[in-house]
mmCIF file of C-alpha atoms and ligand atoms in Angstrom:
data_model
loop_
_atom_site.group_PDB
_atom_site.id
_atom_site.type_symbol
_atom_site.label_atom_id
_atom_site.label_comp_id
_atom_site.label_asym_id
_atom_site.label_seq_id
_atom_site.Cartn_x
_atom_site.Cartn_y
_atom_site.Cartn_z
ATOM 1 C CA MET A 883 0.057 0.439 0.121
ATOM 2 C CA VAL A 884 1.474 3.699 -0.866
ATOM 3 C CA GLY A 885 1.044 5.773 2.164
ATOM 4 C CA MET A 886 1.576 9.399 2.884
ATOM 5 C CA VAL A 887 5.075 11.700 1.850
ATOM 6 C CA LEU A 888 7.558 11.245 4.186
ATOM 7 C CA PRO A 889 9.785 14.434 3.787
ATOM 8 C CA THR A 890 13.502 13.484 3.368
ATOM 9 C CA PRO A 891 14.816 15.633 6.914
ATOM 10 C CA THR A 892 18.129 17.836 6.660
ATOM 11 C CA LEU A 893 20.261 16.911 9.842
ATOM 12 C CA SER A 894 23.542 17.848 10.688
ATOM 13 C CA THR A 895 26.071 16.467 13.180
ATOM 14 C CA ASP A 896 28.837 17.585 13.889
ATOM 15 C CA ARG A 897 31.347 17.045 10.930
ATOM 16 C CA LEU A 898 28.216 16.180 8.036
ATOM 17 C CA LEU A 899 26.059 18.072 7.118
ATOM 18 C CA LEU A 900 22.861 15.084 5.996
ATOM 19 C CA ARG A 901 20.706 15.989 3.417
ATOM 20 C CA PRO A 902 18.428 15.434 0.271
ATOM 21 C CA PHE A 903 19.746 14.028 -1.655
ATOM 22 C CA ARG A 904 19.905 16.477 -5.791
ATOM 23 C CA ASP A 905 20.326 16.273 -10.043
ATOM 24 C CA GLY A 906 24.339 17.584 -9.096
ATOM 25 C CA ASP A 907 24.990 14.430 -7.193
ATOM 26 C CA ALA A 908 25.241 12.108 -9.845
ATOM 27 C CA ALA A 909 28.520 12.122 -10.518
ATOM 28 C CA ALA A 910 29.694 11.498 -7.223
ATOM 29 C CA LEU A 911 27.057 8.913 -6.757
ATOM 30 C CA PHE A 912 28.300 7.147 -9.922
ATOM 31 C CA ALA A 913 31.402 7.308 -8.824
ATOM 32 C CA MET A 914 31.132 5.549 -5.469
ATOM 33 C CA HIS A 915 29.145 3.118 -6.836
ATOM 34 C CA GLY A 916 30.896 2.096 -10.138
ATOM 35 C CA ASN A 917 33.533 1.505 -7.541
ATOM 36 C CA ALA A 918 33.843 -2.552 -7.374
ATOM 37 C CA HIS A 919 36.508 -1.599 -4.170
ATOM 38 C CA VAL A 920 33.371 0.148 -1.882
ATOM 39 C CA LEU A 921 31.324 -2.375 -3.208
ATOM 40 C CA ARG A 922 33.098 -5.516 -2.745
ATOM 41 C CA TYR A 923 30.772 -6.675 -0.380
ATOM 42 C CA TRP A 924 27.557 -4.887 -1.573
ATOM 43 C CA ASP A 925 25.009 -7.485 -2.580
ATOM 44 C CA SER A 926 24.803 -6.032 -6.511
ATOM 45 C CA PRO A 927 27.220 -5.262 -8.643
ATOM 46 C CA PRO A 928 29.468 -1.957 -9.246
ATOM 47 C CA TRP A 929 27.329 0.186 -12.026
ATOM 48 C CA THR A 930 28.518 0.551 -15.472
ATOM 49 C CA GLU A 931 26.028 2.885 -16.673
ATOM 50 C CA PRO A 932 26.121 6.998 -15.513
ATOM 51 C CA SER A 933 21.983 6.626 -16.065
ATOM 52 C CA ARG A 934 22.306 4.232 -13.140
ATOM 53 C CA ALA A 935 22.484 7.090 -11.054
ATOM 54 C CA GLN A 936 19.787 8.927 -12.548
ATOM 55 C CA ARG A 937 17.343 5.903 -11.617
ATOM 56 C CA PHE A 938 18.787 5.683 -8.026
ATOM 57 C CA LEU A 939 17.522 9.798 -7.294
ATOM 58 C CA ALA A 940 14.131 8.941 -8.714
ATOM 59 C CA ALA A 941 13.721 6.012 -6.058
ATOM 60 C CA CYS A 942 14.891 8.071 -3.337
ATOM 61 C CA ARG A 943 12.046 10.848 -4.541
ATOM 62 C CA GLN A 944 10.141 7.667 -4.883
ATOM 63 C CA MET A 945 11.212 6.291 -1.741
ATOM 64 C CA ALA A 946 9.445 9.945 -0.336
ATOM 65 C CA ASP A 947 6.911 10.370 -1.925
ATOM 66 C CA GLU A 948 5.477 6.651 -0.769
ATOM 67 C CA GLY A 949 6.494 7.215 2.728
ATOM 68 C CA THR A 950 8.657 4.181 3.107
ATOM 69 C CA GLY A 951 11.812 5.787 4.079
ATOM 70 C CA ALA A 952 14.277 8.542 3.570
ATOM 71 C CA ARG A 953 17.613 8.176 2.182
ATOM 72 C CA VAL A 954 20.102 11.551 3.039
ATOM 73 C CA ALA A 955 23.227 12.331 1.463
ATOM 74 C CA MET A 956 26.040 13.135 3.768
ATOM 75 C CA GLU A 957 27.969 15.832 2.846
ATOM 76 C CA ARG A 958 31.485 16.741 4.691
ATOM 77 C CA VAL A 959 30.034 20.720 6.503
ATOM 78 C CA GLU A 960 33.956 21.149 6.303
ATOM 79 C CA ASP A 961 34.490 21.136 2.451
ATOM 80 C CA GLY A 962 31.711 20.304 1.201
ATOM 81 C CA SER A 963 32.347 17.047 -0.076
ATOM 82 C CA PHE A 964 30.393 14.526 -0.692
ATOM 83 C CA VAL A 965 30.622 11.563 1.754
ATOM 84 C CA GLY A 966 28.490 9.136 0.800
ATOM 85 C CA TRP A 967 24.692 8.531 2.650
ATOM 86 C CA CYS A 968 22.516 6.910 4.335
ATOM 87 C CA SER A 969 18.892 5.590 4.919
ATOM 88 C CA LEU A 970 16.028 3.918 6.544
ATOM 89 C CA SER A 971 14.084 2.237 4.301
ATOM 90 C CA ARG A 972 11.246 -0.184 4.509
ATOM 91 C CA TRP A 973 9.390 1.759 7.173
ATOM 92 C CA ASN A 974 6.609 -0.864 8.159
ATOM 93 C CA PRO A 975 4.161 1.328 10.599
ATOM 94 C CA ASP A 976 2.052 -1.450 11.230
ATOM 95 C CA HIS A 977 4.871 -3.283 12.205
ATOM 96 C CA ARG A 978 6.654 -0.035 13.567
ATOM 97 C CA THR A 979 10.047 -1.316 11.606
ATOM 98 C CA ALA A 980 12.284 -0.365 9.041
ATOM 99 C CA SER A 981 15.865 -1.001 7.843
ATOM 100 C CA LEU A 982 19.342 1.242 7.630
ATOM 101 C CA GLY A 983 22.190 1.078 4.810
ATOM 102 C CA TYR A 984 24.665 3.664 4.227
ATOM 103 C CA CYS A 985 27.388 3.592 1.520
ATOM 104 C CA LEU A 986 31.052 5.585 1.803
ATOM 105 C CA ASP A 987 33.134 6.518 -0.877
ATOM 106 C CA ALA A 988 36.327 5.202 0.037
ATOM 107 C CA PRO A 989 38.384 8.580 0.908
ATOM 108 C CA GLY A 990 35.346 8.789 3.823
ATOM 109 C CA TRP A 991 36.799 6.069 5.687
ATOM 110 C CA GLY A 992 37.841 5.466 8.740
ATOM 111 C CA HIS A 993 36.846 9.144 10.385
ATOM 112 C CA GLY A 994 33.606 7.771 12.414
ATOM 113 C CA TYR A 995 31.454 9.310 9.544
ATOM 114 C CA ALA A 996 29.433 6.525 8.615
ATOM 115 C CA THR A 997 28.691 6.035 12.303
ATOM 116 C CA GLU A 998 28.036 9.931 12.871
ATOM 117 C CA ALA A 999 25.178 9.874 10.090
ATOM 118 C CA ALA A 1000 23.521 6.752 11.463
ATOM 119 C CA ARG A 1001 23.484 7.796 14.755
ATOM 120 C CA ALA A 1002 21.848 11.511 13.567
ATOM 121 C CA VAL A 1003 18.763 9.281 10.639
ATOM 122 C CA LEU A 1004 18.129 7.105 14.065
ATOM 123 C CA SER A 1005 18.205 9.913 15.935
ATOM 124 C CA TRP A 1006 15.658 11.622 13.242
ATOM 125 C CA ALA A 1007 14.020 8.344 12.689
ATOM 126 C CA PHE A 1008 13.045 7.145 16.330
ATOM 127 C CA ASP A 1009 11.488 10.229 17.353
ATOM 128 C CA THR A 1010 9.716 10.789 14.316
ATOM 129 C CA LEU A 1011 8.519 7.714 13.381
ATOM 130 C CA ASP A 1012 6.687 5.473 16.267
ATOM 131 C CA LEU A 1013 9.336 2.819 15.030
ATOM 132 C CA ASN A 1014 10.037 0.098 17.926
ATOM 133 C CA ARG A 1015 12.770 -1.888 15.707
ATOM 134 C CA VAL A 1016 15.368 -0.692 13.553
ATOM 135 C CA GLN A 1017 17.097 -3.811 11.543
ATOM 136 C CA ALA A 1018 20.264 -4.076 8.948
ATOM 137 C CA GLU A 1019 22.177 -6.652 7.264
ATOM 138 C CA THR A 1020 25.887 -7.191 6.194
ATOM 139 C CA ASP A 1021 27.800 -9.254 4.472
ATOM 140 C CA THR A 1022 29.592 -11.205 7.225
ATOM 141 C CA ARG A 1023 33.083 -9.841 6.082
ATOM 142 C CA ASN A 1024 31.979 -6.885 6.398
ATOM 143 C CA VAL A 1025 33.965 -5.881 9.503
ATOM 144 C CA ALA A 1026 33.807 -2.227 9.170
ATOM 145 C CA SER A 1027 29.857 -2.319 9.295
ATOM 146 C CA ALA A 1028 29.874 -5.179 11.597
ATOM 147 C CA ARG A 1029 31.398 -2.849 13.982
ATOM 148 C CA VAL A 1030 29.770 0.847 13.340
ATOM 149 C CA LEU A 1031 26.428 -1.346 13.843
ATOM 150 C CA GLU A 1032 27.684 -2.656 17.378
ATOM 151 C CA LYS A 1033 28.591 1.014 17.702
ATOM 152 C CA LEU A 1034 25.306 2.030 17.133
ATOM 153 C CA GLY A 1035 24.088 -0.898 20.440
ATOM 154 C CA PHE A 1036 22.560 -3.557 17.332
ATOM 155 C CA VAL A 1037 22.535 -6.989 18.455
ATOM 156 C CA ARG A 1038 23.871 -9.774 16.219
ATOM 157 C CA GLU A 1039 20.925 -11.633 16.280
ATOM 158 C CA GLY A 1040 21.612 -14.071 13.562
ATOM 159 C CA THR A 1041 23.265 -15.485 9.953
ATOM 160 C CA LEU A 1042 21.026 -15.911 7.473
ATOM 161 C CA ARG A 1043 23.228 -19.149 5.408
ATOM 162 C CA GLU A 1044 24.629 -18.026 1.904
ATOM 163 C CA ASP A 1045 22.255 -15.036 1.404
ATOM 164 C CA CYS A 1046 24.084 -13.828 -0.979
ATOM 165 C CA VAL A 1047 26.242 -14.682 -4.238
ATOM 166 C CA VAL A 1048 28.761 -11.576 -4.223
ATOM 167 C CA ASN A 1049 31.324 -10.832 -7.525
ATOM 168 C CA GLY A 1050 30.367 -14.949 -7.639
ATOM 169 C CA ASP A 1051 31.332 -16.046 -3.647
ATOM 170 C CA VAL A 1052 28.452 -17.179 -2.171
ATOM 171 C CA SER A 1053 28.219 -15.424 0.681
ATOM 172 C CA ASP A 1054 26.667 -15.494 4.288
ATOM 173 C CA SER A 1055 25.222 -12.587 5.875
ATOM 174 C CA TRP A 1056 24.796 -11.014 9.794
ATOM 175 C CA VAL A 1057 21.196 -9.945 10.901
ATOM 176 C CA PHE A 1058 21.671 -6.752 13.305
ATOM 177 C CA GLY A 1059 18.139 -5.298 15.465
ATOM 178 C CA LEU A 1060 17.963 -2.376 17.626
ATOM 179 C CA LEU A 1061 14.817 -1.992 19.382
ATOM 180 C CA SER A 1062 14.071 1.454 20.338
ATOM 181 C CA ARG A 1063 14.394 -0.217 24.341
ATOM 182 C CA GLU A 1064 17.707 -0.134 24.032
ATOM 183 C CA TRP A 1065 18.606 2.584 21.547
ATOM 184 C CA GLN A 1066 20.705 5.044 23.618
ATOM 185 C CA PRO A 1067 20.371 8.712 21.283
ATOM 186 C CA SER A 1068 24.331 10.101 22.223
ATOM 187 C CA VAL A 1069 24.055 13.305 24.307
ATOM 188 C CA ASP A 1070 25.772 15.901 21.676
ATOM 189 C CA GLY A 1071 23.025 14.048 19.148
ATOM 190 C CA PRO A 1072 22.231 16.070 15.964
ATOM 191 C CA ARG A 1073 20.039 19.129 15.536
ATOM 192 C CA PRO A 1074 18.474 20.316 12.997
ATOM 193 C CA ALA A 1075 19.526 22.094 10.434
ATOM 194 C CA HIS A 1076 17.917 25.653 9.090
HETATM 195 C C1 COA B 1874 31.770 -0.079 6.150
HETATM 196 C C2 COA B 1874 31.755 1.277 6.485
HETATM 197 C C3 COA B 1874 30.043 2.445 6.510
HETATM 198 C C4 COA B 1874 32.478 2.139 7.265
HETATM 199 O O1 COA B 1874 32.091 3.271 7.522
HETATM 200 P P1 COA B 1874 32.954 3.817 8.306
HETATM 201 O O2 COA B 1874 32.655 5.382 8.158
HETATM 202 O O3 COA B 1874 34.718 3.849 8.471
HETATM 203 O O4 COA B 1874 33.427 3.664 9.914
HETATM 204 P P2 COA B 1874 33.029 4.317 11.154
HETATM 205 O O5 COA B 1874 34.768 4.788 11.333
HETATM 206 O O6 COA B 1874 32.182 5.055 11.925
HETATM 207 O O7 COA B 1874 33.693 3.235 11.620
HETATM 208 C C5 COA B 1874 34.501 1.728 11.441
HETATM 209 C C6 COA B 1874 34.434 0.718 12.326
HETATM 210 O O8 COA B 1874 35.076 -0.619 11.690
HETATM 211 C C7 COA B 1874 36.234 -0.564 12.134
HETATM 212 N N1 COA B 1874 37.635 -1.544 11.470
HETATM 213 C C8 COA B 1874 37.477 -1.019 9.941
HETATM 214 N N2 COA B 1874 37.976 -1.429 9.261
HETATM 215 C C9 COA B 1874 38.144 -2.664 10.591
HETATM 216 C C10 COA B 1874 38.977 -4.090 9.577
HETATM 217 N N3 COA B 1874 39.362 -4.572 8.879
HETATM 218 N N4 COA B 1874 38.823 -4.983 10.921
HETATM 219 C C11 COA B 1874 38.323 -4.428 11.785
HETATM 220 N N5 COA B 1874 37.652 -3.353 12.198
HETATM 221 C C12 COA B 1874 37.724 -2.672 11.412
HETATM 222 C C13 COA B 1874 36.658 0.660 12.781
HETATM 223 O O9 COA B 1874 38.331 0.928 13.265
HETATM 224 C C14 COA B 1874 36.122 1.401 13.695
HETATM 225 O O10 COA B 1874 35.997 1.376 14.630
HETATM 226 P P3 COA B 1874 35.980 1.821 15.960
HETATM 227 O O11 COA B 1874 35.849 3.155 15.858
HETATM 228 O O12 COA B 1874 35.848 0.583 16.595
HETATM 229 O O13 COA B 1874 37.943 1.712 15.481
HETATM 230 C C15 COA B 1874 32.584 1.984 4.941
HETATM 231 O O14 COA B 1874 33.451 1.845 4.918
HETATM 232 C C16 COA B 1874 31.620 1.923 3.417
HETATM 233 O O15 COA B 1874 30.463 2.640 3.255
HETATM 234 N N6 COA B 1874 31.804 1.040 2.691
HETATM 235 C C17 COA B 1874 31.222 -0.041 1.794
HETATM 236 C C18 COA B 1874 29.692 -0.014 1.696
HETATM 237 C C19 COA B 1874 29.522 -0.719 2.371
HETATM 238 O O16 COA B 1874 29.796 -1.821 2.263
HETATM 239 N N7 COA B 1874 28.307 -0.645 3.340
HETATM 240 C C20 COA B 1874 27.754 -1.924 4.100
HETATM 241 C C21 COA B 1874 26.894 -2.466 3.656
HETATM 242 S S1 COA B 1874 26.060 -3.747 4.767
#
């Protein structure tokens, strides 16, 4: 069922601006999603056609229009550079559940940006969507992503055996869950941007 429009928020953290995607993000998006190293644990292959970025931007708009979630572009406050994206998707108001996802381009790795962005998106989501549970999945080899989820308070709940074929390799996935009663927003959490 198609729900009501869910406006994608603009959020700011200490080092990042999280904002709706714009057409001007297409080139940076294509560069990131076309990079096989960035996508080495992703459940679909790297993009080869620049038009894929337009489809992605349309899918972001559709998600907002149908009210099923929000995907924000992450931009470094310091220099305005594109860092990646973070999403809250598959929002199900009946079950009060949603999924968390993120992808950062390689230059942004190792600075705590994924954790900082996801924490802001989770704060927004728990505050505004009456969520009870957020789920995330990672390839079991993706140690950095699993660590991000653990830092956010997610609990590793199980293994989906041979869940995906990633670049020809059959791979297992971990399922992580975070319940609202376990969620601990950081003291210096995100502020609504203006
Ligand atoms: C996974 C990803 C989101 C991590 O982003 P990031 O901004 O570097 O993450 P953070 O800096 O917030 O945290 C990463 C944590 O993993 C740890 N880590 C990174 N690589 C590691 C490794 N090979 N082994 C062990 N720990 C590792 C870091 O030390 C850090 O933990 P710490 O704060 O306790 O030191 C980013 O690499 C990415 O987008 N990769 C490509 C797309 C992807 O895989 N997305 C997730 C799909 S589920």
